[in-house]
Coordinates of C-alpha atoms in Angstrom, one line a residue:
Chain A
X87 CA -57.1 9.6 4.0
X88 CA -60.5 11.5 3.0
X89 CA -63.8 10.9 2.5
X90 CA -63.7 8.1 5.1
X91 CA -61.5 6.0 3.2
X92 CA -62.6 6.8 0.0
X93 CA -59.9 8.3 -1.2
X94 CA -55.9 7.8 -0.1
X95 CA -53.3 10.6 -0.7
X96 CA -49.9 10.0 -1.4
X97 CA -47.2 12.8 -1.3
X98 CA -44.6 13.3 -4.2
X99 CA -42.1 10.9 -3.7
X100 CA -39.4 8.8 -6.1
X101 CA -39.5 11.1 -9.1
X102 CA -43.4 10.4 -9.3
X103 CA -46.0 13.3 -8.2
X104 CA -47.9 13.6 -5.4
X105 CA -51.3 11.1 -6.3
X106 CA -54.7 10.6 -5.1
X107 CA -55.8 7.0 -5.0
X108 CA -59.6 6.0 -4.7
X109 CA -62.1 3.6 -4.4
X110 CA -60.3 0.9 -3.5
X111 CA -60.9 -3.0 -4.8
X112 CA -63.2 -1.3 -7.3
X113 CA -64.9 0.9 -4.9
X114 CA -66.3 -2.0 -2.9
X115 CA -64.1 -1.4 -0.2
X116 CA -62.8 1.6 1.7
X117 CA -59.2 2.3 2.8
X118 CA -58.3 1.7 6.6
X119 CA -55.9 3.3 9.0
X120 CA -53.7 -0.3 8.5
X121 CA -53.8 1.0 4.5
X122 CA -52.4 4.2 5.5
X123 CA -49.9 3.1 8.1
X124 CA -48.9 0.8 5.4
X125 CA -48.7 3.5 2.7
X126 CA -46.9 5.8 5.0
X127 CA -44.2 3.5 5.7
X128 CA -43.6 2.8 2.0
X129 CA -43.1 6.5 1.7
X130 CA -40.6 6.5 4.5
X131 CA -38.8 3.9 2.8
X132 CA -39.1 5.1 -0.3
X133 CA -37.4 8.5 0.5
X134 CA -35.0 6.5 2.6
X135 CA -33.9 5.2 -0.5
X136 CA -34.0 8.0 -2.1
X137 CA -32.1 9.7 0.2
X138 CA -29.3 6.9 -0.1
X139 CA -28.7 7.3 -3.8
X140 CA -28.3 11.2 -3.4
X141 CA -25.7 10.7 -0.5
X142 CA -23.7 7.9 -3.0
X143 CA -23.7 10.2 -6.0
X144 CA -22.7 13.0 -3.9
X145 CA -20.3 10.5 -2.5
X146 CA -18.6 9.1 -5.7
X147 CA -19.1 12.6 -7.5
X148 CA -16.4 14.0 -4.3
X149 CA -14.2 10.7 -4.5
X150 CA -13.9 11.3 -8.1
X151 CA -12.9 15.0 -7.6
X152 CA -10.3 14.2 -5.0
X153 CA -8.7 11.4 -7.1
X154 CA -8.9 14.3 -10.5
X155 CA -7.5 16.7 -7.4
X156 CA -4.8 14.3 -6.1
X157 CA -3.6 13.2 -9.8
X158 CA -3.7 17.3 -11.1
X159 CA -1.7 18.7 -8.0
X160 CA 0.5 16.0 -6.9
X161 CA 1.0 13.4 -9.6
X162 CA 0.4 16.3 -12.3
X163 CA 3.5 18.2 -10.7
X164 CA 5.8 16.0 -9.6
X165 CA 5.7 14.8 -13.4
X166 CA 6.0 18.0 -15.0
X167 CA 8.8 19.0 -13.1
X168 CA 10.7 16.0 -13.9
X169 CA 10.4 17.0 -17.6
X170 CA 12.1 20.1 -16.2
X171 CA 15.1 18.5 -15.2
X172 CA 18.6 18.8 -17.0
X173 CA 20.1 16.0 -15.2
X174 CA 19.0 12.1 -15.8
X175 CA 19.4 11.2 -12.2
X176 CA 17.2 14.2 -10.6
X177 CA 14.0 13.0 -13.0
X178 CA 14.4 9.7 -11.7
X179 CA 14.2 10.7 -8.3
X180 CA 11.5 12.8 -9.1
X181 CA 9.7 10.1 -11.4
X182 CA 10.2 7.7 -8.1
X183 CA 8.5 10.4 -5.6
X184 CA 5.2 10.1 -8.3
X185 CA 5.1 6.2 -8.6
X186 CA 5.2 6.7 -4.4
X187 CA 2.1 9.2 -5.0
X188 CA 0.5 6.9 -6.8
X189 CA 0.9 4.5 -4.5
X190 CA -0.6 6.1 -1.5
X191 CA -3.4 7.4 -3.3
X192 CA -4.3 3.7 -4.7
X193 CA -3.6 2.3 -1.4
X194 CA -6.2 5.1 0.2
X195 CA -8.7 4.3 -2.2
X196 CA -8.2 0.7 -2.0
X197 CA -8.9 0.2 2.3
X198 CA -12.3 1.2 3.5
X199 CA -10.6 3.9 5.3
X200 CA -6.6 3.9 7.0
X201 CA -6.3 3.6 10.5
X202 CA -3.4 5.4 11.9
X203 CA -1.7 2.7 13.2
X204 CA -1.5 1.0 9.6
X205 CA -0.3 4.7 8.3
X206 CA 2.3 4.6 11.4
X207 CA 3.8 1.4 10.8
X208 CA 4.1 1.9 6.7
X209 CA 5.8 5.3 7.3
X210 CA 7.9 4.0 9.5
X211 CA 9.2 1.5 7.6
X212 CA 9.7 3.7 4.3
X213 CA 11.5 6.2 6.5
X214 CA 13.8 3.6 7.8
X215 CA 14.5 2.1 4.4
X216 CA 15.1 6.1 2.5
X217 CA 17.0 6.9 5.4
X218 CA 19.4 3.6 5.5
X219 CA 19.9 4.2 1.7
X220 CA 21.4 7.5 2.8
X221 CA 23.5 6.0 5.6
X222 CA 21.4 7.7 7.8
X223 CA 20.1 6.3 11.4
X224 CA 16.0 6.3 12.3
X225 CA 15.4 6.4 15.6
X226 CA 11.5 5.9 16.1
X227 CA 11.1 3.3 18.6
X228 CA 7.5 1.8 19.0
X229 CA 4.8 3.9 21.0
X230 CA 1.3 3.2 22.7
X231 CA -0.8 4.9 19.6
X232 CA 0.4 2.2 17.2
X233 CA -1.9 0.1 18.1
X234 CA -4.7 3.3 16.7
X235 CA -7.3 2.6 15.2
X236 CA -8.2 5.9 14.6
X237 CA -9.8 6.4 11.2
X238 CA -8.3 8.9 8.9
X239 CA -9.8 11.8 6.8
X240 CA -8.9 10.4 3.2
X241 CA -7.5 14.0 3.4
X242 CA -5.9 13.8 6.8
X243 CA -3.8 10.9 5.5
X244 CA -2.8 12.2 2.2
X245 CA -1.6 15.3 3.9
X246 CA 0.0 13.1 7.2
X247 CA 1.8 10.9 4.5
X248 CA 3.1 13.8 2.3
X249 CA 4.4 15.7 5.1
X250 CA 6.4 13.2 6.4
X251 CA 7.8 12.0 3.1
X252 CA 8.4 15.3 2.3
X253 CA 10.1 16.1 5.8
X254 CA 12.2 13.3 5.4
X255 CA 13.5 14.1 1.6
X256 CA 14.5 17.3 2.6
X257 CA 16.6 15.5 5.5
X258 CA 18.4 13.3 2.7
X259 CA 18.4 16.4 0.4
X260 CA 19.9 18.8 2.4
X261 CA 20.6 18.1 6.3
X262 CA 24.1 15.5 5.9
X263 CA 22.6 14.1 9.4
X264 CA 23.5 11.2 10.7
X265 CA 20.7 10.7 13.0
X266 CA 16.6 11.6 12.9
X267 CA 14.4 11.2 15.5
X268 CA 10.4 11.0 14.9
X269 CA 7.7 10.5 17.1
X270 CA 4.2 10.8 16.2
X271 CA 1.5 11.3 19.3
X272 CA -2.5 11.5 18.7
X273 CA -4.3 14.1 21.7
X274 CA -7.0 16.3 21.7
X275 CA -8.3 14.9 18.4
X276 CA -5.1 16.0 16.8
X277 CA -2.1 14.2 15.4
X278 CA 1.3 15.7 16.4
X279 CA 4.5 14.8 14.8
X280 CA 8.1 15.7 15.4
X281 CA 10.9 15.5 13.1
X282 CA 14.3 16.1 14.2
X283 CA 17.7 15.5 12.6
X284 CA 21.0 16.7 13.5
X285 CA 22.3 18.1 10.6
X286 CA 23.9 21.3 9.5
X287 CA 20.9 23.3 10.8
X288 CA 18.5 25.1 7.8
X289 CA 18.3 28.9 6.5
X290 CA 15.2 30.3 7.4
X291 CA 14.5 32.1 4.1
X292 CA 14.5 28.9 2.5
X293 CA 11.4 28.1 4.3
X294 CA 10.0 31.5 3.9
X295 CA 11.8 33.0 0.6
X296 CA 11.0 32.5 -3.3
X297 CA 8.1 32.4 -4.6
X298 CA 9.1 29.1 -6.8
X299 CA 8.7 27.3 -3.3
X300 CA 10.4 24.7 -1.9
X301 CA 9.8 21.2 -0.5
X302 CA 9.0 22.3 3.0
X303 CA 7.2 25.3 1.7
X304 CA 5.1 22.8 0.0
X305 CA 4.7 21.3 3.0
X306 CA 3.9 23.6 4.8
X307 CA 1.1 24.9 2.6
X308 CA -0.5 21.1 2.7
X309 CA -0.9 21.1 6.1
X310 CA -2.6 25.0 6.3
X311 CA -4.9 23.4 4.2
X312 CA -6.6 21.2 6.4
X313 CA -6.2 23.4 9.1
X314 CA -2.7 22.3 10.7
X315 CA 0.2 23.7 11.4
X316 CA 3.5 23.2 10.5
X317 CA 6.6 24.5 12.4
X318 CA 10.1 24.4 11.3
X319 CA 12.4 25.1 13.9
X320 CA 16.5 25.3 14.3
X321 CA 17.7 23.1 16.9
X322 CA 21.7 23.6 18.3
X323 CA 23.0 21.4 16.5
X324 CA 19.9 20.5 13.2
X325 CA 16.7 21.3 13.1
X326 CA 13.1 19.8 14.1
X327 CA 10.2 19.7 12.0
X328 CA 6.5 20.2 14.3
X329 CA 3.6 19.3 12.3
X330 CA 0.3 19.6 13.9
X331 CA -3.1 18.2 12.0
X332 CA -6.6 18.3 13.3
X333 CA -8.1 14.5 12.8
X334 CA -11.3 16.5 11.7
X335 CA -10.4 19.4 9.6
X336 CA -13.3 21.7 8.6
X337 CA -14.7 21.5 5.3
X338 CA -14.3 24.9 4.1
X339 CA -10.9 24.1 4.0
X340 CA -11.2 21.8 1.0
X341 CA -11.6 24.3 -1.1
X342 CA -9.6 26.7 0.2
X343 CA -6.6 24.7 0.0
X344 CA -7.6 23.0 -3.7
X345 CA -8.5 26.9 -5.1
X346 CA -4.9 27.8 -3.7
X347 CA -3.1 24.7 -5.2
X348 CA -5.0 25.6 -8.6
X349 CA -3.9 29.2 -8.4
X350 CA -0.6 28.3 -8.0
X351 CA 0.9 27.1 -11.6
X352 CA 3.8 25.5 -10.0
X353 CA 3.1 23.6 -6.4
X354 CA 5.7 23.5 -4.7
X355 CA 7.3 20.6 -5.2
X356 CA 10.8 21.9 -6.8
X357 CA 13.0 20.3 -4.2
Chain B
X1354 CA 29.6 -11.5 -6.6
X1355 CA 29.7 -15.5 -5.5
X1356 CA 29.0 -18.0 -9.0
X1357 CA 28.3 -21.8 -7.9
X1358 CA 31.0 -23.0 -8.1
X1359 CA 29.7 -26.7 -7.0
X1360 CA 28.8 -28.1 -10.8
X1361 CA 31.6 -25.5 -12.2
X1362 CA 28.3 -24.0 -14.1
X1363 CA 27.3 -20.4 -13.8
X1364 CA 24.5 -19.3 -11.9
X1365 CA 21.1 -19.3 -14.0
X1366 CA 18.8 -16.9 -13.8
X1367 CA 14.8 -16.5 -15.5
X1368 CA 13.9 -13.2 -15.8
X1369 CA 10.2 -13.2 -17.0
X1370 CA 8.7 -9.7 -17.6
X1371 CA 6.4 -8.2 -20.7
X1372 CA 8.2 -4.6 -21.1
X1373 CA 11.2 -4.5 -23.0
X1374 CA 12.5 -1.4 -20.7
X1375 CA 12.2 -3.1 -17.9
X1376 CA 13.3 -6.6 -18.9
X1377 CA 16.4 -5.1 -20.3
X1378 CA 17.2 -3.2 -16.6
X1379 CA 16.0 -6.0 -14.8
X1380 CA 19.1 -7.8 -16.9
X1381 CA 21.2 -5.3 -16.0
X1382 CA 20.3 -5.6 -12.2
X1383 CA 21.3 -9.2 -12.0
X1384 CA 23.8 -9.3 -14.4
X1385 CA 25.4 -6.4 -11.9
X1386 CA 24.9 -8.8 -8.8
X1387 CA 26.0 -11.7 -9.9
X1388 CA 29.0 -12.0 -12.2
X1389 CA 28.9 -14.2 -15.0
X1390 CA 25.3 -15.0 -14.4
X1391 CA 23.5 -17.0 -17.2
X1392 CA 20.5 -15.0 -17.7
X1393 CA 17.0 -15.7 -20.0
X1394 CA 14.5 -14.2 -20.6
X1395 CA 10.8 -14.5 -21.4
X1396 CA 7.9 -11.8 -22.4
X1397 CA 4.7 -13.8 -21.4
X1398 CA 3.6 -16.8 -19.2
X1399 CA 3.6 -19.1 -22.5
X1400 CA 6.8 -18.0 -23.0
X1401 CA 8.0 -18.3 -19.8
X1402 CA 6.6 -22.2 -19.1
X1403 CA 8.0 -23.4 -22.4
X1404 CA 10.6 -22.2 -21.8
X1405 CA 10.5 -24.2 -18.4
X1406 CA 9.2 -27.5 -20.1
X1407 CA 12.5 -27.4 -22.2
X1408 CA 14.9 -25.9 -19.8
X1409 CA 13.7 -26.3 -16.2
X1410 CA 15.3 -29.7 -15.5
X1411 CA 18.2 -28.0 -16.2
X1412 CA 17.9 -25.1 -14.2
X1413 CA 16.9 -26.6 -11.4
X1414 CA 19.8 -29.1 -11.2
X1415 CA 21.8 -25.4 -11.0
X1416 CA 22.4 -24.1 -7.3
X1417 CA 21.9 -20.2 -7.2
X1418 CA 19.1 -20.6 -10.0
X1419 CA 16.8 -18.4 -9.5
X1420 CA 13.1 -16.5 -11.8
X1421 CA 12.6 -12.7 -11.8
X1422 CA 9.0 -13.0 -11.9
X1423 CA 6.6 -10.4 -13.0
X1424 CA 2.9 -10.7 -11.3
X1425 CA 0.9 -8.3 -14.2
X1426 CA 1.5 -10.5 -17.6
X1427 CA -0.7 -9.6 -20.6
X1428 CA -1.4 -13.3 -21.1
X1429 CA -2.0 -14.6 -17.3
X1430 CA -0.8 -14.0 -13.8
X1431 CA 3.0 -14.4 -12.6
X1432 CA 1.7 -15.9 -10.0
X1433 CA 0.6 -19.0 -12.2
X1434 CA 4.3 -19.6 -13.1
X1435 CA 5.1 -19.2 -9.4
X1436 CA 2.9 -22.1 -8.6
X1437 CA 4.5 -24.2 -11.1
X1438 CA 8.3 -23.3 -10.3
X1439 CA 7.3 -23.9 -6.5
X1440 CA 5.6 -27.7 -7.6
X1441 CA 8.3 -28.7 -10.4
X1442 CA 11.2 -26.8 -9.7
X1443 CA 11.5 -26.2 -5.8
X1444 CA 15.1 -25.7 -5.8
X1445 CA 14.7 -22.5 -8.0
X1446 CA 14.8 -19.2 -6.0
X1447 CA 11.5 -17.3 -6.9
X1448 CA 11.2 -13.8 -6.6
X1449 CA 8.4 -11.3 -7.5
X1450 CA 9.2 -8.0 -9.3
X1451 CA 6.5 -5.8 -9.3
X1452 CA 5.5 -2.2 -8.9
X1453 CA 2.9 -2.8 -6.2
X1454 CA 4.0 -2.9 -2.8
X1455 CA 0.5 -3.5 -1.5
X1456 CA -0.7 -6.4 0.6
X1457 CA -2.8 -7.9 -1.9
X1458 CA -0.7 -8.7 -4.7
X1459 CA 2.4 -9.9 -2.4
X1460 CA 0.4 -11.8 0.2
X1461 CA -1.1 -14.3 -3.0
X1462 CA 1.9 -14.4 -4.7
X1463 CA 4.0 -15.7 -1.4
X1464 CA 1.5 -17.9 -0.4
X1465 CA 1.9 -19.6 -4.0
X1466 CA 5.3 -20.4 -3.4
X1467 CA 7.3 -17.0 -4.0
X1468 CA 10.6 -16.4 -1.6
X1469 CA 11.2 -12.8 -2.3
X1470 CA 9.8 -9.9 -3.9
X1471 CA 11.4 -6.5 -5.6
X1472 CA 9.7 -3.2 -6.2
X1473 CA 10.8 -2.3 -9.7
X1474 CA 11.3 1.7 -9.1
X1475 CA 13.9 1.3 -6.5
X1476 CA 16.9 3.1 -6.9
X1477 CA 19.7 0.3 -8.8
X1478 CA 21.9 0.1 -5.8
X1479 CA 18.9 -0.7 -3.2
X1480 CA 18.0 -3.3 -5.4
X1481 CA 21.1 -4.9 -6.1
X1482 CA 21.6 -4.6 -2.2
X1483 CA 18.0 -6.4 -2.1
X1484 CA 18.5 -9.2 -5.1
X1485 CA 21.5 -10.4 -2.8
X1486 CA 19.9 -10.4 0.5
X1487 CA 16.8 -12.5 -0.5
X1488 CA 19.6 -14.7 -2.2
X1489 CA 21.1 -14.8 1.2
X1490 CA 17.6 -16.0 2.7
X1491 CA 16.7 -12.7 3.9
X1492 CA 13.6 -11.8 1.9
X1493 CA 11.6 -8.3 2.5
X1494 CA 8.4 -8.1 4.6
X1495 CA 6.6 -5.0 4.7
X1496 CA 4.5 -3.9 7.5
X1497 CA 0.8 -4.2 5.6
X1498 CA 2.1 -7.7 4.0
X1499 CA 3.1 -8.4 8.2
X1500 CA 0.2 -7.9 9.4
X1501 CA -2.2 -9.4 6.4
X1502 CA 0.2 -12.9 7.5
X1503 CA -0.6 -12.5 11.3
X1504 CA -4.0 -12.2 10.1
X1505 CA -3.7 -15.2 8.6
X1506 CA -2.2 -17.3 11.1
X1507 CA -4.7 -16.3 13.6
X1508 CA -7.2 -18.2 11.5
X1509 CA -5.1 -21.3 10.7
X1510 CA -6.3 -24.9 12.5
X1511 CA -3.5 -26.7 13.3
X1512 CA -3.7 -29.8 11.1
X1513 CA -2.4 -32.0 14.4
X1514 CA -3.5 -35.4 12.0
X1515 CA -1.4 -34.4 9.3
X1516 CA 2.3 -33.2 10.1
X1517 CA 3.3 -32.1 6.7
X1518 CA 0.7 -29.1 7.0
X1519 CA 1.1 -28.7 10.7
X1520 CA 2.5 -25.1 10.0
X1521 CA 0.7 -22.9 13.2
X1522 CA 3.8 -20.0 13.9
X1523 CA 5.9 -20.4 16.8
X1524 CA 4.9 -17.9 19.8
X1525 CA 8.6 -16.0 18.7
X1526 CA 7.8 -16.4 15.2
X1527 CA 4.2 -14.3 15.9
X1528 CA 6.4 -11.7 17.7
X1529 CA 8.5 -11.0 14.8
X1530 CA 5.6 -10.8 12.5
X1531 CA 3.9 -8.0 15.3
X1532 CA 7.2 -5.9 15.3
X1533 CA 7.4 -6.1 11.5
X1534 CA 4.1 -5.1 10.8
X1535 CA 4.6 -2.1 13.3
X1536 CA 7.0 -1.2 10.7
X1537 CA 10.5 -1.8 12.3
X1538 CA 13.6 -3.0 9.8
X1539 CA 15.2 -6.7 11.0
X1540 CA 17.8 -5.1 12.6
X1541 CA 15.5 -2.9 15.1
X1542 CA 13.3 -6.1 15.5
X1543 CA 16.1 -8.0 16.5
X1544 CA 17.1 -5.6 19.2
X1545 CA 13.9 -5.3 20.5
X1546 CA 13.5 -9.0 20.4
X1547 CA 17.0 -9.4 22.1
X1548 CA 18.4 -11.8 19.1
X1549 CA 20.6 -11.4 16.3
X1550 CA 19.6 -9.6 12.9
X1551 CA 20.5 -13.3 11.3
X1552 CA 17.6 -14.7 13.8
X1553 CA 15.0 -12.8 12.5
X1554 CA 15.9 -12.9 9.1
X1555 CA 15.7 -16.7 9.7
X1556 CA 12.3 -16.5 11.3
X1557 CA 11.0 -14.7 8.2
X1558 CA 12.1 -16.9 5.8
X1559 CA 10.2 -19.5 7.9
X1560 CA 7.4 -17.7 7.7
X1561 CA 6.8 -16.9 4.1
X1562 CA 7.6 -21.0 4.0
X1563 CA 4.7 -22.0 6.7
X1564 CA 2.5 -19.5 4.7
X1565 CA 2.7 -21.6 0.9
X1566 CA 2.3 -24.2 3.3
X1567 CA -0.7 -23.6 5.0
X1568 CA -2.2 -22.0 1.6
X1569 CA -1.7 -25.6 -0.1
X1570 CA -3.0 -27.4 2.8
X1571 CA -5.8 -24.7 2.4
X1572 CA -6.1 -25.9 -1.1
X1573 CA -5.9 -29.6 -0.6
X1574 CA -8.9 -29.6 2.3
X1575 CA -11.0 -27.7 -0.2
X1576 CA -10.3 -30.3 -2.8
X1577 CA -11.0 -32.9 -0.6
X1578 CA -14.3 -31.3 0.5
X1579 CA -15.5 -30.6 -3.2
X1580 CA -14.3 -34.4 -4.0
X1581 CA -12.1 -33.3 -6.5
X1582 CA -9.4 -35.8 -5.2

């Protein structure tokens, strides 16, 4: 205010410059402290709004890069290497694997955000039903977190689901187990998984070796990239699978992880 | 496998799904589980319900009919033919096919009537293994479609002056639902549960039943209230 209420000045604000207003009701009257409490708080809310429409576009501009992320790396690959294929029955697997990505991805887009207990239960139950197909036995009897409702990272979940499918193909690929054990805790704001079968054991280089990857080299780099770890381990008789994932993984990670996955032509999904 | 033997007829069977691919593999499927099945088909829902109008009676008089029914049709919704099979034709088996597992398609589509639902990417063998068991009575129920239905039941009044629609769960029906939406198989539910794997498959058929009930009497209160009856 200036001039004793002559004038009012209002900061830029809204895509409009900063203005001066003055003599107010044709100069007959003079602007009063309620006129600039008043203006003030329509600047607040203005910028308040403001504010809002920059966090959403920032918002949908990141959602649409993680879908265009998700499709290119995981969807994108899976695909391509079924073209790759020589035998009929292998692309089908593989083509079954992407319609699965698709379906977490839609089904993480489609709830506000999962709650671990949700993703607990559906893993579960997929494990159990890929598992029975192989004439393999799930032992993961019910625990106190599946009631969670922890919230999951969109990225959290991707990289929780993934894992676990990916830990459980490679058991049906490779392992001949009979039996598999899983049990997933939450502590320490981190979400600890172990998977153990008791199969014919695994070769460390395969974890380890070419550079064309592997399924659990794939998984493995997943989880590095939002700051977990995995652990593959040989057991006496099989071997266990320890994947550790922070519920709050740092954000310099995103692009860490997505600059590595775009370096690499071929992620490593060749199981 | 078993025909029906009890009219000498073969078993019937609608299969009612837009693409050619997969109507053709979906004919394979059933023709692999049930021998000598009698099988039609129909690309849209105007296909599909005239073929009803002129056939349905028919069908229906045949035990071990049953629809393949696609939700996604370019012409309407699956679900509008499951509504109609459920009304006219009770004693035909409906079944979904779709490639969405989610909640949200499954949980409308049972609670018009459907007994059963296949996902269409499943590996041949699973889902012959699967069209027989929901034959059998023992329809699927996954965990998010589990929990959406206890959901559901929590908000149901029981209709005490009406019997027909008094369709509140059973305190053992509720703790099958809870198990299966924690994700365990019928088999691990019945263990937990201390009953047979043929209990709980039981339950859940009840269950998907009390649910198109409870939707209708949804549907008939809210008819009565916009005085459209």
């Amino acid at each position: 205010m200036r001039d004793e209420g002559v004038d009012l000045l209002l900061p830029p604000v809204a895509d409009t410059s900063a203005l001066i207003v003055r003599y107010p009701w044709q100069g007959r009257r003079l602007f009063s402290t309620a006129h600039q409490d008043l203006a003030r708080e329509l600047v607040r809310l203005l910028r308040y709004t403001e504010e809002s429409r920059h966090a959403y576009e920032r918002g949908s501009l990141e959602e649409r890069n993680r879908i265009a992320r998700d499709l290119h790396d995981d969807v994108g690959a899976r695909l391509l290497s079924g073209l790759y294929k020589t035998e009929l029955g292998d692309t089908h697997t593989v083509l079954r694997d992407a319609i699965a990505d698709i379906r977490t991805i839609v089904s993480g887009l489609a709830t506000d955000q999962p709650v671990l207990g949700q993703v607990i239960a559906s893993l579960r139950h997929e494990a159990g039903e890929r598992l029975s197909a192989a004439g393999i036995d799930l032992d993961w009897p019910i625990a106190a977190n599946d009631d969670s409702e922890t919230p999951l990272d969109y990225r959290v979940y991707r990289c929780f689901v993934s894992a676990h499918r990916e830990a459980v193909s490679n058991i049906i690929r490779h392992a001949r187990a009979s039996n598999v054990a899983i049990h997933v805790s939450e502590s320490d704001g981190r979400l600890h998984t172990v998977i153990s079968d008791d199969g014919i054991g695994i070769d460390p280089a395969r974890t380890t070796g070419s550079p064309n990857g592997h399924g659990l080299r794939g998984l493995i780099q997943r989880v590095n990239g939002v700051d977990g770890r995995a652990v593959i381990r040989p057991l006496p008789i099989g071997t266990t699978v320890e994947i550790t994932i922070p519920l709050a993984p740092n954000q310099t990670a995103r692009s860490d992880s997505s600059a590595a996955a775009n370096a690499a032509p071929h992620p490593a999904f060749k199981g | 496998m078993t025909l029906s033997p009890a009219q000498g007829r073969p078993r019937q069977v609608l299969i009612i799904e837009d693409q050619a691919d997969t109507r053709a593999w979906l004919r394979q499927m059933v023709a692999s589980a049930f021998e000598h099945a009698e099988i039609a088909e129909a690309s849209s829902c105007a296909t599909a319900l005239a073929w009803l109008k002129a056939h349905g009676a028919r069908m229906a008089d045949n035990s071990g009919a049953l629809a393949l029914i696609d939700l996604g049709m370019p012409d309407g919704s699956g679900i509008d033919i499951i509504r109609e099979l459920t009304a006219r034709y009770p004693a035909v088996l409906r079944i979904v096919t779709t490639i969405y597992d989610d909640d949200r398609h499954l949980f409308e589509a049972i609670a018009a009537g459907a007994q059963g639902y296949l996902l269409k990417d499943r590996h041949p063998d699973t889902m012959v293994q699967y069209l027989h068991r929901i034959d059998n009575g023992e329809p699927p129920l996954s965990p998010s479609i589990a929990q959406r239905m206890l959901q559901h039941f929590a908000q149901v009044k029981p209709q005490a002056s009406d019997p027909e629609f008094a369709c509140s769960l059973t305190a053992r029906e509720t703790d099958v639902l809870r198990l299966l939406g924690r994700g365990l198989r019928v088999a691990e539910t019945a263990r937990v549960l201390g009953l047979t794997p043929h209990t709980v498959a039981g339950y859940v058929k009840v269950i998907y039943r009390k649910l198109n009930i409870s939707s209708r009497a949804e549907a008939a209160i809210e008819a009565n209230r916009r005085g459209l009856t």
